[in-house]
mmCIF file of C-alpha atoms in Angstrom:
data_model
loop_
_atom_site.group_PDB
_atom_site.id
_atom_site.type_symbol
_atom_site.label_atom_id
_atom_site.label_comp_id
_atom_site.label_asym_id
_atom_site.label_seq_id
_atom_site.Cartn_x
_atom_site.Cartn_y
_atom_site.Cartn_z
ATOM 1 C CA MET W 20 17.637 4.543 -125.447
ATOM 2 C CA LYS W 21 16.617 7.748 -123.777
ATOM 3 C CA LYS W 22 19.703 9.897 -123.354
ATOM 4 C CA ILE W 23 18.962 10.517 -119.686
ATOM 5 C CA SER W 24 22.240 9.869 -117.946
ATOM 6 C CA ILE W 25 25.803 10.306 -119.117
ATOM 7 C CA LEU W 26 27.108 6.900 -120.154
ATOM 8 C CA LEU W 27 30.113 6.914 -117.906
ATOM 9 C CA SER W 28 30.752 3.251 -118.560
ATOM 10 C CA CYS W 29 31.980 4.180 -122.023
ATOM 11 C CA CYS W 30 34.666 6.475 -120.652
ATOM 12 C CA LEU W 31 36.571 3.596 -119.185
ATOM 13 C CA LEU W 32 36.502 1.569 -122.398
ATOM 14 C CA PHE W 33 37.739 4.531 -124.421
ATOM 15 C CA GLY W 34 40.572 5.066 -121.967
ATOM 16 C CA CYS W 35 39.499 8.636 -121.365
ATOM 17 C CA ILE W 36 39.648 8.016 -117.622
ATOM 18 C CA GLN W 37 43.333 8.567 -117.042
ATOM 19 C CA ALA W 38 43.328 6.391 -113.955
ATOM 20 C CA GLN W 39 40.655 4.301 -112.282
ATOM 21 C CA ASN W 40 40.607 2.585 -108.913
ATOM 22 C CA ILE W 41 40.109 -1.146 -109.337
ATOM 23 C CA HIS W 42 37.368 -1.145 -106.687
ATOM 24 C CA HIS W 43 35.413 1.804 -108.054
ATOM 25 C CA ARG W 44 33.649 1.945 -111.366
ATOM 26 C CA TYR W 45 32.404 5.113 -113.074
ATOM 27 C CA GLY W 46 31.744 6.928 -109.832
ATOM 28 C CA LEU W 47 29.693 4.147 -108.269
ATOM 29 C CA LYS W 48 31.385 2.229 -105.498
ATOM 30 C CA ASP W 49 31.695 -1.547 -105.443
ATOM 31 C CA ARG W 50 30.566 -1.631 -101.841
ATOM 32 C CA ASN W 51 32.529 -4.623 -100.631
ATOM 33 C CA VAL W 52 36.122 -5.198 -101.686
ATOM 34 C CA THR W 53 35.805 -8.926 -100.996
ATOM 35 C CA HIS W 54 33.167 -9.249 -103.736
ATOM 36 C CA PHE W 55 35.786 -8.801 -106.418
ATOM 37 C CA THR W 56 37.885 -11.591 -104.941
ATOM 38 C CA LYS W 57 34.907 -13.924 -105.063
ATOM 39 C CA ALA W 58 34.309 -13.068 -108.713
ATOM 40 C CA GLU W 59 37.937 -13.825 -109.522
ATOM 41 C CA GLN W 60 37.585 -17.244 -107.966
ATOM 42 C CA LEU W 61 34.490 -17.975 -110.034
ATOM 43 C CA ILE W 62 36.445 -17.354 -113.232
ATOM 44 C CA PHE W 63 38.559 -20.433 -112.550
ATOM 45 C CA ASN W 64 35.763 -22.565 -111.132
ATOM 46 C CA GLU W 65 36.042 -25.793 -113.114
ATOM 47 C CA ARG W 66 32.667 -26.932 -111.808
ATOM 48 C CA ALA W 67 30.818 -24.081 -113.489
ATOM 49 C CA GLN W 68 27.951 -25.306 -115.664
ATOM 50 C CA TYR W 69 27.004 -21.942 -117.181
ATOM 51 C CA TYR W 70 28.608 -18.676 -118.129
ATOM 52 C CA MET W 71 27.270 -15.175 -118.612
ATOM 53 C CA SER W 72 27.580 -14.652 -122.360
ATOM 54 C CA GLY W 73 26.543 -10.997 -122.387
ATOM 55 C CA TYR W 74 23.806 -8.477 -121.856
ATOM 56 C CA TYR W 75 21.747 -5.991 -123.852
ATOM 57 C CA THR W 76 19.208 -3.259 -123.243
ATOM 58 C CA ASP W 77 15.603 -3.871 -124.158
ATOM 59 C CA ASP W 78 15.714 -0.987 -126.661
ATOM 60 C CA ASN W 79 18.797 -2.579 -128.313
ATOM 61 C CA TYR W 80 20.845 0.571 -127.818
ATOM 62 C CA GLU W 81 23.596 -1.123 -125.806
ATOM 63 C CA THR W 82 24.930 -4.650 -126.245
ATOM 64 C CA CYS W 83 27.874 -6.361 -124.601
ATOM 65 C CA SER W 84 29.354 -9.834 -125.206
ATOM 66 C CA PHE W 85 31.844 -11.764 -123.069
ATOM 67 C CA TYR W 86 34.291 -14.299 -124.501
ATOM 68 C CA PHE W 87 36.274 -16.910 -122.577
ATOM 69 C CA ASP W 88 39.167 -19.199 -123.439
ATOM 70 C CA ASN W 89 39.367 -22.943 -122.793
ATOM 71 C CA ASN W 90 40.662 -22.192 -119.278
ATOM 72 C CA ASN W 91 37.467 -20.279 -118.477
ATOM 73 C CA ARG W 92 39.369 -16.991 -118.478
ATOM 74 C CA LEU W 93 37.756 -13.876 -119.840
ATOM 75 C CA ILE W 94 39.732 -12.875 -122.945
ATOM 76 C CA ALA W 95 37.560 -10.260 -124.651
ATOM 77 C CA VAL W 96 34.638 -7.911 -124.034
ATOM 78 C CA TYR W 97 32.816 -6.452 -127.029
ATOM 79 C CA SER W 98 30.502 -3.470 -126.453
ATOM 80 C CA GLU W 99 28.409 -1.584 -128.960
ATOM 81 C CA PHE W 100 26.275 1.531 -128.604
ATOM 82 C CA THR W 101 24.033 1.686 -131.665
ATOM 83 C CA GLY W 102 24.926 4.450 -134.065
ATOM 84 C CA GLU W 103 27.630 5.834 -131.775
ATOM 85 C CA TYR W 104 30.637 3.599 -131.207
ATOM 86 C CA MET W 105 32.016 0.104 -130.770
ATOM 87 C CA VAL W 106 34.748 -0.862 -128.334
ATOM 88 C CA ILE W 107 36.675 -4.024 -127.455
ATOM 89 C CA ASP W 108 38.700 -4.955 -124.405
ATOM 90 C CA THR W 109 41.194 -7.795 -124.862
ATOM 91 C CA LEU W 110 42.909 -9.382 -121.861
ATOM 92 C CA ARG W 111 46.315 -11.036 -121.551
ATOM 93 C CA TYR W 112 47.432 -13.386 -118.787
ATOM 94 C CA ASN W 113 50.797 -14.547 -117.467
ATOM 95 C CA ASP W 114 51.750 -18.149 -116.728
ATOM 96 C CA ALA W 115 50.259 -17.829 -113.245
ATOM 97 C CA GLY W 116 46.853 -16.988 -114.745
ATOM 98 C CA GLN W 117 46.998 -13.350 -113.637
ATOM 99 C CA MET W 118 45.713 -10.678 -116.000
ATOM 100 C CA VAL W 119 48.735 -8.522 -116.793
ATOM 101 C CA ARG W 120 47.490 -6.343 -119.634
ATOM 102 C CA LEU W 121 44.180 -4.997 -120.873
ATOM 103 C CA GLU W 122 44.092 -3.406 -124.324
ATOM 104 C CA GLY W 123 41.238 -1.207 -125.480
ATOM 105 C CA TYR W 124 40.232 -0.878 -129.137
ATOM 106 C CA GLN W 125 37.771 1.540 -130.703
ATOM 107 C CA TRP W 126 36.250 1.359 -134.183
ATOM 108 C CA LEU W 127 37.487 4.551 -135.877
ATOM 109 C CA ASN W 128 37.566 5.414 -139.580
ATOM 110 C CA ASN W 129 36.570 1.878 -140.594
ATOM 111 C CA GLU W 130 39.288 0.118 -138.618
ATOM 112 C CA TRP W 131 40.042 -1.006 -135.094
ATOM 113 C CA LYS W 132 42.511 1.261 -133.335
ATOM 114 C CA ASN W 133 44.286 0.513 -130.078
ATOM 115 C CA VAL W 134 43.451 3.625 -128.030
ATOM 116 C CA TYR W 135 44.653 2.618 -124.565
ATOM 117 C CA TYR W 136 46.220 -0.167 -122.574
ATOM 118 C CA ILE W 137 46.580 -0.899 -118.870
ATOM 119 C CA ASP W 138 49.366 -2.925 -117.257
ATOM 120 C CA TYR W 139 48.979 -4.714 -113.913
ATOM 121 C CA THR W 140 51.575 -6.055 -111.489
ATOM 122 C CA TYR W 141 51.030 -8.367 -108.525
ATOM 123 C CA ASN W 142 52.538 -8.873 -105.093
ATOM 124 C CA THR W 143 53.717 -12.191 -103.652
ATOM 125 C CA ALA W 144 50.199 -12.917 -102.369
ATOM 126 C CA GLY W 145 48.812 -12.643 -105.917
ATOM 127 C CA LEU W 146 47.010 -9.344 -105.264
ATOM 128 C CA ILE W 147 47.177 -6.414 -107.667
ATOM 129 C CA ALA W 148 50.101 -4.205 -106.662
ATOM 130 C CA SER W 149 49.896 -1.556 -109.372
ATOM 131 C CA ARG W 150 47.820 -0.399 -112.318
ATOM 132 C CA THR W 151 49.400 1.759 -115.043
ATOM 133 C CA ASN W 152 47.322 3.362 -117.784
ATOM 134 C CA TYR W 153 48.567 4.546 -121.196
ATOM 135 C CA ASN W 154 46.485 6.418 -123.796
ATOM 136 C CA TRP W 155 47.167 6.955 -127.503
ATOM 137 C CA LEU W 156 47.254 10.746 -127.793
ATOM 138 C CA ASN W 157 48.852 12.901 -130.498
ATOM 139 C CA ASN W 158 50.248 9.813 -132.261
ATOM 140 C CA GLU W 159 52.131 8.529 -129.238
ATOM 141 C CA TRP W 160 51.555 6.555 -126.076
ATOM 142 C CA THR W 161 51.065 8.877 -123.128
ATOM 143 C CA LEU W 162 51.237 7.824 -119.499
ATOM 144 C CA GLY W 163 47.936 8.482 -117.782
ATOM 145 C CA GLY W 164 48.007 7.530 -114.124
ATOM 146 C CA VAL W 165 49.600 4.925 -111.886
ATOM 147 C CA TYR W 166 47.734 3.330 -108.995
ATOM 148 C CA GLU W 167 49.642 1.536 -106.264
ATOM 149 C CA TYR W 168 47.929 -0.691 -103.692
ATOM 150 C CA SER W 169 48.926 -1.707 -100.173
ATOM 151 C CA TYR W 170 47.444 -4.544 -98.084
ATOM 152 C CA ASN W 171 47.426 -5.667 -94.473
ATOM 153 C CA PRO W 172 48.557 -9.167 -93.319
ATOM 154 C CA SER W 173 44.981 -10.398 -93.924
ATOM 155 C CA ASN W 174 45.310 -9.390 -97.609
ATOM 156 C CA GLN W 175 42.748 -6.615 -97.197
ATOM 157 C CA ILE W 176 43.445 -3.452 -99.127
ATOM 158 C CA ILE W 177 44.356 -0.609 -96.768
ATOM 159 C CA LEU W 178 45.727 2.093 -99.077
ATOM 160 C CA THR W 179 45.346 3.179 -102.690
ATOM 161 C CA GLU W 180 47.678 5.830 -104.099
ATOM 162 C CA LEU W 181 47.238 7.561 -107.451
ATOM 163 C CA PHE W 182 50.276 9.165 -109.060
ATOM 164 C CA LEU W 183 50.003 11.540 -112.015
ATOM 165 C CA GLY W 184 53.527 11.986 -113.270
ATOM 166 C CA ASN W 185 55.679 12.325 -110.171
ATOM 167 C CA GLN W 186 52.896 13.824 -108.067
ATOM 168 C CA LEU W 187 50.813 11.938 -105.558
ATOM 169 C CA PHE W 188 47.352 13.078 -106.636
ATOM 170 C CA GLN W 189 44.925 10.944 -104.636
ATOM 171 C CA THR W 190 44.868 8.469 -101.749
ATOM 172 C CA ILE W 191 42.167 6.179 -100.369
ATOM 173 C CA ASP W 192 42.516 4.769 -96.848
ATOM 174 C CA TYR W 193 40.435 1.736 -95.846
ATOM 175 C CA SER W 194 39.426 0.508 -92.393
ATOM 176 C CA TYR W 195 37.562 -2.651 -91.334
ATOM 177 C CA TYR W 196 35.256 -3.952 -88.635
ATOM 178 C CA ASP W 197 36.479 -6.716 -86.319
ATOM 179 C CA ASN W 198 34.693 -9.307 -88.497
ATOM 180 C CA GLY W 199 36.715 -8.201 -91.534
ATOM 181 C CA LEU W 200 33.971 -6.300 -93.372
ATOM 182 C CA LEU W 201 34.844 -2.955 -94.894
ATOM 183 C CA LYS W 202 34.048 -0.070 -92.534
ATOM 184 C CA THR W 203 35.269 3.185 -94.112
ATOM 185 C CA GLU W 204 36.958 4.635 -97.163
ATOM 186 C CA LEU W 205 38.648 7.975 -96.692
ATOM 187 C CA TRP W 206 39.371 9.761 -99.977
ATOM 188 C CA SER W 207 41.994 12.511 -100.122
ATOM 189 C CA ASP W 208 42.693 14.635 -103.185
ATOM 190 C CA ALA W 209 45.212 17.253 -104.254
ATOM 191 C CA GLY W 210 43.668 20.446 -105.604
ATOM 192 C CA PHE W 211 44.188 24.087 -106.421
ATOM 193 C CA TYR W 212 45.122 24.953 -102.852
ATOM 194 C CA SER W 213 47.194 21.913 -101.997
ATOM 195 C CA THR W 214 49.769 19.890 -103.903
ATOM 196 C CA TYR W 215 49.405 17.019 -101.411
ATOM 197 C CA PRO W 216 46.154 15.049 -101.000
ATOM 198 C CA GLU W 217 43.888 16.282 -98.240
ATOM 199 C CA PRO W 218 40.672 14.599 -96.971
ATOM 200 C CA SER W 219 37.750 15.290 -99.296
ATOM 201 C CA GLU W 220 35.184 12.487 -99.005
ATOM 202 C CA LYS W 221 34.391 9.544 -96.735
ATOM 203 C CA TYR W 222 32.191 6.471 -97.163
ATOM 204 C CA THR W 223 30.976 4.551 -94.117
ATOM 205 C CA TYR W 224 29.505 1.041 -94.481
ATOM 206 C CA TYR W 225 26.722 -0.426 -92.327
ATOM 207 C CA TYR W 226 25.621 -4.073 -92.224
ATOM 208 C CA GLU W 227 23.097 -6.460 -90.750
ATOM 209 C CA GLY W 228 25.142 -9.570 -90.148
ATOM 210 C CA THR W 229 27.234 -9.718 -93.297
ATOM 211 C CA GLN W 230 24.658 -8.047 -95.556
ATOM 212 C CA LEU W 231 25.479 -4.500 -96.568
ATOM 213 C CA GLN W 232 22.470 -2.288 -95.799
ATOM 214 C CA TYR W 233 23.594 1.229 -96.652
ATOM 215 C CA VAL W 234 26.631 3.423 -97.199
ATOM 216 C CA LEU W 235 26.841 7.010 -95.950
ATOM 217 C CA ASP W 236 28.668 9.578 -98.049
ATOM 218 C CA SER W 237 30.265 12.555 -96.293
ATOM 219 C CA ILE W 238 32.228 15.408 -97.822
ATOM 220 C CA VAL W 239 34.529 18.013 -96.376
ATOM 221 C CA ASP W 240 33.129 21.525 -96.462
ATOM 222 C CA PHE W 241 33.274 23.243 -93.102
ATOM 223 C CA GLY W 242 33.899 19.951 -91.366
ATOM 224 C CA TRP W 243 32.360 16.638 -92.415
ATOM 225 C CA GLU W 244 28.866 17.055 -93.890
ATOM 226 C CA TYR W 245 26.358 14.406 -94.991
ATOM 227 C CA ASP W 246 26.166 14.207 -98.790
ATOM 228 C CA GLY W 247 23.932 11.219 -99.464
ATOM 229 C CA ARG W 248 23.715 7.479 -99.117
ATOM 230 C CA GLU W 249 23.438 4.246 -101.040
ATOM 231 C CA GLU W 250 20.852 1.653 -99.955
ATOM 232 C CA PHE W 251 20.391 -2.063 -100.584
ATOM 233 C CA GLU W 252 17.491 -4.491 -100.169
ATOM 234 C CA TYR W 253 17.513 -8.306 -100.314
ATOM 235 C CA ASP W 254 15.123 -11.202 -100.859
ATOM 236 C CA ASN W 255 14.764 -14.243 -98.590
ATOM 237 C CA ASN W 256 17.583 -16.035 -100.432
ATOM 238 C CA GLY W 257 20.001 -13.196 -99.770
ATOM 239 C CA ASN W 258 19.973 -11.789 -103.304
ATOM 240 C CA CYS W 259 20.312 -8.021 -103.693
ATOM 241 C CA THR W 260 17.027 -6.942 -105.283
ATOM 242 C CA LEU W 261 17.391 -3.156 -104.981
ATOM 243 C CA ARG W 262 20.290 -0.767 -105.100
ATOM 244 C CA GLN W 263 19.610 2.970 -105.021
ATOM 245 C CA THR W 264 21.542 6.172 -104.445
ATOM 246 C CA LEU W 265 20.073 9.154 -102.603
ATOM 247 C CA ASP W 266 21.350 12.719 -102.421
ATOM 248 C CA GLN W 267 21.676 14.876 -99.300
ATOM 249 C CA ASN W 268 17.956 15.800 -99.524
ATOM 250 C CA GLY W 269 16.845 12.164 -99.586
ATOM 251 C CA ASP W 270 15.909 12.188 -103.273
ATOM 252 C CA VAL W 271 16.771 9.078 -105.298
ATOM 253 C CA THR W 272 19.309 9.885 -108.033
ATOM 254 C CA GLU W 273 19.830 6.365 -109.405
ATOM 255 C CA LYS W 274 18.139 3.014 -108.902
ATOM 256 C CA SER W 275 18.497 -0.577 -110.080
ATOM 257 C CA ILE W 276 15.901 -3.291 -109.417
ATOM 258 C CA TYR W 277 17.091 -6.851 -110.044
ATOM 259 C CA GLU W 278 15.161 -9.973 -111.030
ATOM 260 C CA PHE W 279 16.620 -13.436 -110.381
ATOM 261 C CA GLU W 280 16.314 -16.950 -111.743
ATOM 262 C CA SER W 281 16.957 -20.345 -110.149
ATOM 263 C CA ARG W 282 20.475 -20.672 -111.607
ATOM 264 C CA LEU W 283 23.051 -20.564 -108.807
ATOM 265 C CA VAL W 284 25.970 -18.159 -108.823
ATOM 266 C CA ASP W 285 28.301 -20.936 -107.633
ATOM 267 C CA ASN W 286 27.543 -22.874 -110.819
ATOM 268 C CA THR W 287 27.967 -19.890 -113.078
ATOM 269 C CA LEU W 288 31.017 -18.283 -114.640
ATOM 270 C CA ILE W 289 30.679 -14.533 -113.969
ATOM 271 C CA PRO W 290 32.884 -12.330 -116.188
ATOM 272 C CA SER W 291 35.160 -10.128 -114.152
ATOM 273 C CA HIS W 292 38.176 -7.967 -114.679
ATOM 274 C CA PRO W 293 39.168 -4.823 -112.789
ATOM 275 C CA GLU W 294 37.687 -2.395 -115.306
ATOM 276 C CA LEU W 295 34.249 -3.904 -115.971
ATOM 277 C CA THR W 296 31.277 -1.643 -115.327
ATOM 278 C CA ARG W 297 28.744 -4.495 -115.573
ATOM 279 C CA PRO W 298 27.757 -6.903 -114.187
ATOM 280 C CA PHE W 299 27.852 -5.501 -110.666
ATOM 281 C CA ILE W 300 29.294 -8.029 -108.237
ATOM 282 C CA TYR W 301 27.153 -8.909 -105.237
ATOM 283 C CA ASN W 302 27.258 -11.894 -102.890
ATOM 284 C CA ASN W 303 24.085 -13.239 -104.468
ATOM 285 C CA VAL W 304 22.913 -16.840 -104.229
ATOM 286 C CA ASN W 305 21.190 -16.770 -107.622
ATOM 287 C CA THR W 306 22.114 -15.009 -110.850
ATOM 288 C CA TYR W 307 20.099 -12.025 -111.955
ATOM 289 C CA ASN W 308 18.709 -11.985 -115.481
ATOM 290 C CA ARG W 309 17.124 -8.537 -115.615
ATOM 291 C CA GLU W 310 17.922 -5.114 -114.208
ATOM 292 C CA HIS W 311 15.427 -2.219 -114.296
ATOM 293 C CA TRP W 312 17.566 0.916 -114.399
ATOM 294 C CA TYR W 313 16.491 4.443 -113.381
ATOM 295 C CA ALA W 314 18.612 7.606 -113.554
ATOM 296 C CA LEU W 315 18.291 11.391 -113.521
ATOM 297 C CA ASP W 316 17.322 13.171 -116.722
ATOM 298 C CA VAL W 317 18.636 16.571 -117.803
ATOM 299 C CA GLU W 318 16.058 18.213 -115.524
ATOM 300 C CA HIS W 319 17.395 16.173 -112.586
ATOM 301 C CA VAL W 320 14.188 14.134 -112.369
ATOM 302 C CA LEU W 321 14.449 10.367 -111.802
ATOM 303 C CA GLN W 322 13.225 8.535 -114.884
ATOM 304 C CA TYR W 323 13.095 4.933 -116.033
ATOM 305 C CA VAL W 324 15.850 4.465 -118.636
ATOM 306 C CA CYS W 325 15.833 0.841 -119.757
ATOM 307 C CA ASP W 326 16.046 -2.802 -118.784
ATOM 308 C CA TYR W 327 19.370 -4.612 -118.900
ATOM 309 C CA ILE W 328 18.828 -8.257 -119.875
ATOM 310 C CA TYR W 329 21.560 -10.781 -119.028
ATOM 311 C CA ASP W 330 22.109 -13.924 -121.104
ATOM 312 C CA TYR W 331 23.680 -17.214 -120.012
ATOM 313 C CA SER W 332 24.978 -20.194 -121.971
ATOM 314 C CA THR W 333 25.950 -23.762 -121.140
ATOM 315 C CA ILE W 334 29.677 -24.393 -120.854
ATOM 316 C CA ASN W 335 30.974 -26.955 -123.362
ATOM 317 C CA ALA W 336 34.468 -28.335 -123.705
ATOM 318 C CA ILE W 337 36.722 -26.420 -126.077
ATOM 319 C CA PRO W 338 39.622 -28.293 -127.736
ATOM 320 C CA THR W 339 42.762 -27.847 -125.664
ATOM 321 C CA PRO W 340 46.006 -27.114 -127.525
ATOM 322 C CA THR W 341 48.841 -29.572 -126.954
ATOM 323 C CA GLU W 342 51.799 -27.354 -127.773
ATOM 324 C CA ALA W 343 53.038 -23.787 -127.434
ATOM 325 C CA SER W 344 50.958 -20.777 -128.328
ATOM 326 C CA LEU W 345 50.822 -19.296 -131.815
ATOM 327 C CA ASN W 346 51.073 -15.658 -132.820
ATOM 328 C CA CYS W 347 48.064 -14.482 -134.858
ATOM 329 C CA TYR W 348 47.233 -10.878 -135.703
ATOM 330 C CA PRO W 349 45.623 -8.381 -135.971
ATOM 331 C CA ASN W 350 43.564 -9.130 -132.914
ATOM 332 C CA PRO W 351 40.731 -8.160 -133.088
ATOM 333 C CA ALA W 352 40.540 -9.239 -136.723
ATOM 334 C CA ASN W 353 38.130 -8.238 -139.452
ATOM 335 C CA ASN W 354 38.543 -10.087 -142.750
ATOM 336 C CA MET W 355 42.118 -11.392 -142.821
ATOM 337 C CA LEU W 356 44.209 -13.035 -140.102
ATOM 338 C CA ASN W 357 48.009 -13.317 -140.228
ATOM 339 C CA ILE W 358 49.605 -16.439 -138.712
ATOM 340 C CA ASP W 359 53.247 -17.052 -137.887
ATOM 341 C CA GLY W 360 53.217 -20.613 -139.189
ATOM 342 C CA ASN W 361 54.508 -22.763 -142.051
ATOM 343 C CA ASP W 362 52.619 -22.866 -145.337
ATOM 344 C CA GLY W 363 50.837 -26.138 -145.939
ATOM 345 C CA ALA W 364 49.827 -26.614 -142.311
ATOM 346 C CA THR W 365 46.209 -27.421 -141.507
ATOM 347 C CA VAL W 366 44.246 -24.627 -139.886
ATOM 348 C CA ARG W 367 41.180 -25.405 -137.787
ATOM 349 C CA ILE W 368 39.035 -22.724 -136.146
ATOM 350 C CA TYR W 369 36.613 -23.476 -133.288
ATOM 351 C CA ASP W 370 33.988 -21.254 -131.724
ATOM 352 C CA MET W 371 33.619 -20.919 -127.953
ATOM 353 C CA ALA W 372 31.144 -23.820 -127.889
ATOM 354 C CA GLY W 373 33.866 -26.118 -129.270
ATOM 355 C CA ARG W 374 32.341 -26.420 -132.757
ATOM 356 C CA LEU W 375 34.627 -26.592 -135.791
ATOM 357 C CA VAL W 376 33.568 -23.607 -137.910
ATOM 358 C CA GLN W 377 36.349 -23.407 -140.500
ATOM 359 C CA GLN W 378 39.159 -25.607 -141.841
ATOM 360 C CA SER W 379 41.736 -24.753 -144.484
ATOM 361 C CA VAL W 380 45.373 -25.073 -145.495
ATOM 362 C CA LEU W 381 47.686 -22.216 -144.569
ATOM 363 C CA ASP W 382 48.830 -20.297 -147.638
ATOM 364 C CA SER W 383 51.139 -17.268 -147.518
ATOM 365 C CA GLN W 384 50.702 -17.159 -143.730
ATOM 366 C CA ARG W 385 47.267 -15.564 -144.106
ATOM 367 C CA ILE W 386 43.732 -16.914 -143.901
ATOM 368 C CA ASN W 387 40.412 -15.362 -144.850
ATOM 369 C CA VAL W 388 38.059 -15.108 -141.859
ATOM 370 C CA SER W 389 35.462 -12.837 -143.449
ATOM 371 C CA ASN W 390 32.799 -15.538 -143.175
ATOM 372 C CA LEU W 391 33.055 -15.732 -139.378
ATOM 373 C CA LEU W 392 30.523 -13.989 -137.177
ATOM 374 C CA GLN W 393 31.545 -11.516 -134.495
ATOM 375 C CA GLY W 394 32.893 -13.350 -131.498
ATOM 376 C CA SER W 395 35.865 -15.149 -129.979
ATOM 377 C CA TYR W 396 37.566 -18.173 -131.564
ATOM 378 C CA LEU W 397 40.291 -20.729 -130.968
ATOM 379 C CA LEU W 398 42.641 -21.381 -133.901
ATOM 380 C CA GLN W 399 44.687 -24.598 -134.058
ATOM 381 C CA LEU W 400 47.574 -25.051 -136.476
ATOM 382 C CA ASP W 401 48.684 -28.639 -137.179
ATOM 383 C CA GLY W 402 52.042 -28.791 -138.936
ATOM 384 C CA GLU W 403 55.458 -30.412 -138.931
ATOM 385 C CA ASN W 404 56.274 -28.894 -135.542
ATOM 386 C CA GLY W 405 53.150 -30.226 -133.844
ATOM 387 C CA THR W 406 50.009 -28.378 -132.800
ATOM 388 C CA LYS W 407 49.968 -24.724 -131.835
ATOM 389 C CA SER W 408 47.063 -22.438 -131.041
ATOM 390 C CA CYS W 409 45.893 -18.876 -130.486
ATOM 391 C CA HIS W 410 42.706 -17.137 -129.478
ATOM 392 C CA PHE W 411 41.399 -14.262 -131.557
ATOM 393 C CA VAL W 412 38.332 -12.061 -131.769
ATOM 394 C CA ILE W 413 36.303 -11.140 -134.850
ATOM 395 C CA ALA W 414 34.732 -7.685 -134.645
ATOM 396 C CA ARG W 415 33.175 -5.651 -137.434
#
């Protein structure tokens, strides 16, 4: 791939972003907070016939695979940038089905290392109340940032607060139109001249009906000054076909053109967790299968970078465990998998299409998984105490 634009999406996976707002990804705004809620609902849509299995660039520089469990929950994201690095996100859920921890792994010195994790808490309405980031630095876990979120009685987010240590470093205030659509985001930041956040940037949203048309960006200099805009175009079905960002001079600095197929979003499992950089979540009717991406080069000239191609697969039933969960590690695994079970028990491993790919007898609480391809698997252990299971990921 042409090294035209800084790959900010990687920063999040490496955990180098100390704190990240759940509604904003690598500097590009998810322009409607309600979109994320819709994506969450799709994850648990039992009527889904398809799921997005991953995407790749047409020059094969970047690939990403999504893995789901038998409850249609996203449990792992594997990303690879050819010749540079490989990263894995693994997701944990509580009994209510809420994602409570995301762990990030990076392939370093021929092994997978846990380089960051993020913990989430929820309020009584089931909305994210806080996000706490830890990074592995200098051989110890170091607190990065803590985001806290406040909502109005309609469960719309109205305030985001970022704390670094004991200091309130950033706030985002949200306002809404009478029809409930997002109207403004007011960003305030602490800086060299102020230890308390002061207004720095504002985004104002404009719609036709319920379709977002453009977003104005204003910054504080000597008063509020126009700093650019983001524009959207749609086809007759209501699918977003164009998204582009313009600077204060009207020059396009980034652009994505989307192509769609007949598959309906409502019948498709769309991977979503608060830290994903792709796919972008829009209120589309159909699913997009190709994205033509343009960005600025080092000379600040807009250039075509690559095509992102999105793959989909048919959802098949995966065997459902009948008993309590099983502890298996390391996860991700490479060649050997440790299992907290009794020797002599039967071990069956299924892929995410429900196919039996390996069967053996547990010996010394370890099994060899070196013959498995990269991906996500369900392991079932049948022994004297019944059937137990665990999900694990193979990554090499």
